[in-house]
Amino acid sequence: MPPAARSRVTASVDFDRDGVQHGFLRLFHSSHESAYGFIPIPIVVIRNGAGPTALLISGTHGDEYEGQVALCNLTKALTPARIKGRVIILTALNFPAAMAGRRVSPIDDVNLNRVFPGDPEGTVTRQIAYYIEHELIPRADLVCDLHSGGSSLMYVPSVLTKRVPDEAIFARQLAALQAFGSPHAYIAHSPPGQGADQTMSGGAFRMGVAAIGSELGGGGTVTPEALAIAERGVNNVLVHLGILPETDRIAPAPTRILDVGGHDYFVYASERGLFEPLVKLGAMVRAGQPAARIHFPETPWAPAVELPFVRDGFVLCQRIPGRTERGDCLFHLGTDAAG
Ligand code: CA
């Protein structure tokens, strides 16, 4: 019988030791520039006795910066004396992508959030996914993976969770979502093709662990507003888990909870051209209302192509770059969740 698959990644921290530890996950990668070297994925473990574990992650996509800043600040603010239980922080999970400021790894061109459960013998990004799903997620009571729109999208800053078929896990996810206290939240019903099982939240579900995420803004930058939502949210989730005391709770905003459903929630570019948005983020729109025009500056007398919204909804997300290709997502909507 072949030996059971095992991650080649090693951690320089002891997950069961009290106190603060700063270290690295070592992902050995032999390259032209570094024959015997490793990719140093930074990891922080803060522990004070028995109790719940929060796994806080940013940099799954390297060009999503709000979570990375929030978790850098949190790393300096948390001390063992302040907490009960354990907080594991990974600020730059896909380290090569984070250092390059890119969504995907420059080493293997792989999107970390589309290759779960990963592969211990695969390319570097697949090895990261495998380690997270099999070594870190099982240690956690809650996974919080902080995303944003990245280089190509801008969101109304939101916390989110995935609709999972296990009601007990979904209830824990909803409670954490509400504790986060973002003005906007949404429940992703994962349209076909968007790779739900291949995401980190898919991995958490396979391991029976609750997971929430975020879409904190984007556009390849950080705004004070989105950062404040991220920092309050993570803090309040730690209070919710009982890791931080109730006195640390920051008054949350009332949360408007939306659903994001299938492809009718999305507007995709039908042509290559220059994208003119016709609505703003946060607007309420109606089915049939024009969402965007695509222009052809190389043929200015050619009529622009107008693209409508397919359904009523709240404009949650917009494409940022003006140039667009057929198939790009230009907008997506949310709808107020029932009950
Ligand atoms: Ca993302």
Coordinates of C-alpha atoms and ligand atoms in Angstrom, one line a residue:
M1 CA 0.0 0.0 0.0
P2 CA 1.4 3.4 -0.8
P3 CA 2.1 5.7 2.2
A4 CA -0.6 8.2 3.0
A5 CA -0.1 11.6 1.3
R6 CA 1.6 14.1 3.6
S7 CA 2.4 17.8 3.3
R8 CA 6.1 18.7 2.7
V9 CA 5.5 22.1 4.3
T10 CA 7.0 22.4 7.8
A11 CA 6.1 25.0 10.4
S12 CA 8.7 26.7 12.6
V13 CA 6.0 27.4 15.3
D14 CA 4.6 25.0 17.9
F15 CA 0.8 25.3 17.7
D16 CA 0.3 24.1 21.2
R17 CA 2.7 26.4 23.0
D18 CA 1.4 29.3 25.1
G19 CA 2.7 32.8 24.3
V20 CA 3.4 34.6 21.0
Q21 CA 5.4 32.9 18.3
H22 CA 6.4 34.5 15.0
G23 CA 7.7 32.2 12.3
F24 CA 7.3 30.7 8.9
L25 CA 5.8 27.9 7.1
R26 CA 8.7 26.6 5.0
L27 CA 7.7 25.5 1.5
F28 CA 10.8 24.2 -0.1
H29 CA 11.1 25.3 -3.7
S30 CA 14.2 24.6 -5.7
S31 CA 14.6 27.2 -8.4
H32 CA 17.3 28.6 -10.7
E33 CA 17.8 31.5 -8.2
S34 CA 17.7 29.4 -5.1
A35 CA 18.6 25.7 -5.4
Y36 CA 18.0 24.7 -1.7
G37 CA 15.7 27.5 -0.6
F38 CA 12.2 27.7 0.8
I39 CA 9.3 30.1 0.4
P40 CA 8.8 31.7 3.8
I41 CA 5.1 32.1 4.5
P42 CA 4.8 34.2 7.7
I43 CA 2.8 32.7 10.5
V44 CA 1.9 34.1 14.0
V45 CA 0.5 31.9 16.8
I46 CA -0.8 33.6 19.9
R47 CA -2.1 31.2 22.6
N48 CA -3.2 31.5 26.1
G49 CA -4.4 28.2 27.5
A50 CA -7.2 26.0 26.3
G51 CA -10.0 27.6 24.3
P52 CA -11.3 28.2 20.8
T53 CA -9.0 28.7 17.8
A54 CA -9.5 31.4 15.2
L55 CA -7.6 31.0 11.9
L56 CA -7.3 34.4 10.3
I57 CA -6.0 34.6 6.8
S58 CA -5.2 37.3 4.2
G59 CA -3.2 37.2 1.0
T60 CA -4.9 34.2 -0.4
H61 CA -5.0 36.5 -3.4
G62 CA -1.9 38.7 -3.3
D63 CA -3.5 41.8 -4.7
E64 CA -6.1 42.1 -2.0
Y65 CA -4.6 44.4 0.6
E66 CA -7.2 45.5 3.2
G67 CA -7.1 42.1 5.0
Q68 CA -3.3 42.1 4.9
V69 CA -3.1 45.6 6.6
A70 CA -5.8 44.6 9.1
L71 CA -3.9 41.5 10.1
C72 CA -0.6 43.3 10.3
N73 CA -2.1 45.7 12.8
L74 CA -3.8 42.8 14.7
T75 CA -0.5 40.9 15.0
K76 CA 1.0 43.9 16.8
A77 CA -2.1 44.5 18.9
L78 CA -2.9 41.0 20.3
T79 CA -1.1 39.7 23.3
P80 CA -1.6 36.4 25.1
A81 CA -2.8 38.2 28.2
R82 CA -5.6 39.7 26.2
I83 CA -7.0 36.4 24.9
K84 CA -8.2 33.0 25.9
G85 CA -7.5 30.2 23.5
R86 CA -5.6 30.6 20.3
V87 CA -5.3 32.9 17.3
I88 CA -3.4 31.8 14.2
I89 CA -2.6 34.6 11.7
L90 CA -1.4 34.2 8.1
T91 CA -1.0 37.7 6.6
A92 CA 0.4 36.6 3.2
L93 CA -0.8 33.1 2.6
N94 CA 0.1 32.9 -1.0
F95 CA 3.4 34.5 -0.3
P96 CA 4.8 34.7 -3.8
A97 CA 1.5 36.2 -5.0
A98 CA 1.4 38.7 -2.1
M99 CA 5.0 39.8 -2.7
A100 CA 4.2 40.3 -6.4
G101 CA 0.9 42.1 -5.7
R102 CA -0.8 39.7 -7.9
R103 CA -4.0 37.6 -7.6
V104 CA -2.2 34.4 -8.7
S105 CA 1.3 33.1 -7.9
P106 CA 4.0 34.2 -10.3
I107 CA 5.7 30.8 -9.8
D108 CA 3.0 28.5 -11.1
D109 CA 0.3 31.0 -12.3
V110 CA -2.2 29.2 -10.0
N111 CA -5.1 30.9 -8.1
L112 CA -4.9 29.5 -4.6
N113 CA -8.6 29.9 -4.1
R114 CA -9.4 27.5 -7.0
V115 CA -7.2 24.5 -6.1
F116 CA -8.4 23.3 -2.8
P117 CA -8.0 20.6 -1.5
G118 CA -4.6 21.0 -3.0
D119 CA -1.9 18.4 -3.6
P120 CA 1.1 17.7 -1.4
E121 CA 3.1 16.7 -4.5
G122 CA 1.7 19.5 -6.7
T123 CA 3.1 22.9 -7.7
V124 CA 3.8 25.4 -4.9
T125 CA 0.3 26.9 -4.8
R126 CA -1.3 23.5 -4.6
Q127 CA 1.0 22.6 -1.8
I128 CA -0.1 25.6 0.2
A129 CA -3.8 24.7 -0.3
Y130 CA -3.1 21.1 0.8
Y131 CA -1.3 22.3 4.0
I132 CA -4.1 24.7 4.9
E133 CA -6.9 22.2 4.4
H134 CA -5.2 19.3 6.1
E135 CA -3.0 20.9 8.8
L136 CA -4.5 24.2 9.8
I137 CA -8.2 24.2 9.1
P138 CA -8.7 21.1 11.4
R139 CA -7.2 23.0 14.3
A140 CA -9.7 25.9 13.9
D141 CA -13.2 26.6 15.3
L142 CA -13.6 29.3 12.7
V143 CA -11.7 30.2 9.5
C144 CA -11.9 33.9 8.5
D145 CA -10.3 34.4 5.0
L146 CA -10.2 38.1 4.2
H147 CA -10.6 38.9 0.5
S148 CA -11.4 42.0 -1.5
G149 CA -12.1 42.8 -5.1
G150 CA -8.4 42.8 -5.9
S151 CA -7.0 44.5 -9.0
S152 CA -10.1 44.1 -11.3
L153 CA -13.1 44.5 -9.0
M154 CA -14.4 46.9 -6.4
Y155 CA -17.0 45.8 -3.8
V156 CA -19.3 47.5 -1.4
P157 CA -17.2 46.3 1.7
S158 CA -18.9 43.1 2.8
V159 CA -18.5 40.1 5.0
L160 CA -19.8 36.9 3.4
T161 CA -20.4 33.2 3.9
K162 CA -21.3 30.3 1.7
R163 CA -24.6 28.5 1.9
V164 CA -23.6 25.0 3.0
P165 CA -25.9 22.0 3.2
D166 CA -25.1 21.3 6.9
E167 CA -27.5 23.4 9.0
A168 CA -25.4 23.3 12.2
I169 CA -22.3 24.6 10.3
F170 CA -24.3 27.2 8.4
A171 CA -25.8 28.5 11.7
R172 CA -22.3 28.9 13.1
Q173 CA -21.3 30.7 9.9
L174 CA -24.3 33.0 10.1
A175 CA -23.7 33.9 13.7
A176 CA -20.0 34.8 12.9
L177 CA -21.2 36.8 9.9
Q178 CA -23.5 38.8 12.1
A179 CA -20.9 39.3 14.8
F180 CA -18.5 40.7 12.2
G181 CA -20.8 43.7 12.1
S182 CA -20.2 44.9 8.5
P183 CA -22.8 47.3 7.1
H184 CA -23.3 44.8 4.2
A185 CA -23.1 41.0 4.3
Y186 CA -24.0 38.4 1.7
I187 CA -24.6 34.7 1.5
A188 CA -23.0 33.1 -1.6
H189 CA -25.1 30.5 -3.3
S190 CA -22.2 29.8 -5.7
P191 CA -23.2 29.9 -9.3
P192 CA -22.0 26.9 -11.4
G193 CA -18.4 27.4 -12.6
Q194 CA -17.2 29.7 -9.8
G195 CA -15.4 26.8 -8.1
A196 CA -17.1 26.6 -4.7
D197 CA -15.5 23.2 -3.8
Q198 CA -12.1 24.4 -4.8
T199 CA -12.1 27.4 -2.5
M200 CA -10.8 27.6 1.1
S201 CA -14.4 27.7 2.3
G202 CA -15.0 24.5 0.4
G203 CA -12.0 23.0 2.3
A204 CA -13.4 24.2 5.6
F205 CA -16.7 22.5 4.9
R206 CA -14.9 19.3 4.0
M207 CA -13.2 19.4 7.4
G208 CA -16.5 20.3 9.2
V209 CA -15.2 23.8 10.2
A210 CA -17.2 27.0 9.9
A211 CA -15.8 29.6 7.6
I212 CA -16.6 33.2 6.8
G213 CA -14.9 35.5 4.3
S214 CA -15.0 39.1 3.1
E215 CA -15.0 41.3 0.0
L216 CA -13.6 44.4 1.6
G217 CA -13.3 46.8 -1.3
G218 CA -10.6 46.3 -3.8
G219 CA -9.3 48.1 -6.9
G220 CA -5.8 47.2 -5.8
T221 CA -5.8 49.6 -2.9
V222 CA -6.8 50.2 0.7
T223 CA -9.4 52.7 1.9
P224 CA -9.7 53.8 5.5
E225 CA -13.4 52.9 5.4
A226 CA -12.8 49.3 4.2
L227 CA -9.9 48.9 6.6
A228 CA -12.1 50.1 9.6
I229 CA -14.8 47.5 8.6
A230 CA -12.2 44.8 8.4
E231 CA -10.6 45.6 11.8
R232 CA -13.8 45.9 13.6
G233 CA -15.1 42.7 12.0
V234 CA -12.1 40.6 13.0
N235 CA -12.1 42.0 16.5
N236 CA -15.8 41.3 17.0
V237 CA -15.4 37.8 15.6
L238 CA -12.7 37.1 18.2
V239 CA -15.2 38.4 20.9
H240 CA -17.9 36.3 19.4
L241 CA -15.7 33.2 19.7
G242 CA -14.9 34.1 23.4
I243 CA -11.2 34.6 22.5
L244 CA -11.4 38.3 23.3
P245 CA -13.5 39.5 26.3
E246 CA -17.0 41.1 25.8
T247 CA -15.5 44.4 26.9
D248 CA -13.4 44.5 23.6
R249 CA -16.5 44.4 21.4
I250 CA -16.6 47.4 19.0
A251 CA -20.2 48.6 18.4
P252 CA -21.2 46.9 15.1
A253 CA -23.1 48.4 12.3
P254 CA -26.6 47.1 11.6
T255 CA -26.0 44.5 8.9
R256 CA -27.9 44.3 5.6
I257 CA -27.8 40.7 4.6
L258 CA -28.0 39.9 0.9
D259 CA -28.1 36.8 -1.2
V260 CA -25.8 36.3 -4.2
G261 CA -27.3 33.7 -6.5
G262 CA -26.7 32.4 -10.0
H263 CA -25.5 33.9 -13.3
D264 CA -28.6 36.2 -13.5
Y265 CA -26.9 38.3 -10.7
F266 CA -24.0 39.0 -13.0
V267 CA -23.4 41.3 -15.9
Y268 CA -20.7 40.0 -18.3
A269 CA -19.0 41.9 -21.1
S270 CA -20.3 40.7 -24.5
E271 CA -17.5 42.4 -26.5
R272 CA -13.9 43.6 -26.2
G273 CA -13.8 47.3 -25.8
L274 CA -14.0 50.2 -23.3
F275 CA -16.4 49.8 -20.5
E276 CA -18.7 52.7 -19.4
P277 CA -20.5 52.0 -16.1
L278 CA -24.0 53.5 -16.0
V279 CA -24.7 52.9 -12.3
K280 CA -22.8 53.3 -9.1
L281 CA -21.8 50.8 -6.4
G282 CA -24.6 50.6 -3.8
A283 CA -27.4 51.5 -6.2
M284 CA -30.7 49.6 -6.4
V285 CA -31.4 48.6 -10.0
R286 CA -34.2 46.9 -12.0
A287 CA -34.2 44.1 -14.5
G288 CA -33.7 45.5 -17.9
Q289 CA -32.1 48.7 -16.7
P290 CA -28.9 49.5 -18.6
A291 CA -25.8 48.5 -16.6
A292 CA -23.0 49.5 -19.0
R293 CA -22.0 50.4 -22.5
I294 CA -19.1 49.0 -24.3
H295 CA -17.4 51.5 -26.7
F296 CA -15.0 51.0 -29.6
P297 CA -12.6 53.9 -29.7
E298 CA -10.8 52.4 -32.7
T299 CA -14.1 52.7 -34.6
P300 CA -15.9 55.6 -32.9
W301 CA -18.8 55.7 -35.4
A302 CA -19.7 52.1 -34.4
P303 CA -22.6 52.1 -32.1
A304 CA -21.8 51.3 -28.4
V305 CA -23.2 48.0 -27.1
E306 CA -25.6 48.5 -24.1
L307 CA -25.8 45.7 -21.5
P308 CA -28.7 45.5 -19.1
F309 CA -29.1 44.0 -15.7
V310 CA -30.9 40.7 -15.9
R311 CA -32.7 41.0 -12.6
D312 CA -33.6 43.5 -9.8
G313 CA -30.9 44.0 -7.1
F314 CA -28.3 46.0 -5.2
V315 CA -25.1 46.8 -7.0
L316 CA -22.5 45.0 -4.8
C317 CA -19.5 44.8 -7.1
Q318 CA -18.1 46.5 -10.2
R319 CA -15.2 46.0 -12.5
I320 CA -12.4 48.6 -12.2
P321 CA -10.3 48.5 -15.4
G322 CA -11.8 50.4 -18.3
R323 CA -10.6 48.0 -20.9
T324 CA -12.7 44.8 -21.0
E325 CA -12.8 41.5 -22.8
R326 CA -15.8 39.4 -23.7
G327 CA -16.6 37.3 -20.6
D328 CA -15.3 39.8 -18.0
C329 CA -17.6 40.3 -15.0
L330 CA -18.7 44.0 -15.1
F331 CA -21.1 44.0 -12.2
H332 CA -22.8 41.7 -9.8
L333 CA -25.8 42.2 -7.7
G334 CA -27.2 41.1 -4.3
T335 CA -30.8 40.8 -3.3
D336 CA -32.1 41.4 0.2
A337 CA -32.2 38.0 1.9
A338 CA -35.6 36.8 2.9
G339 CA -36.3 36.7 6.7
Ligands
CA1 CA -10.4 37.4 -3.6

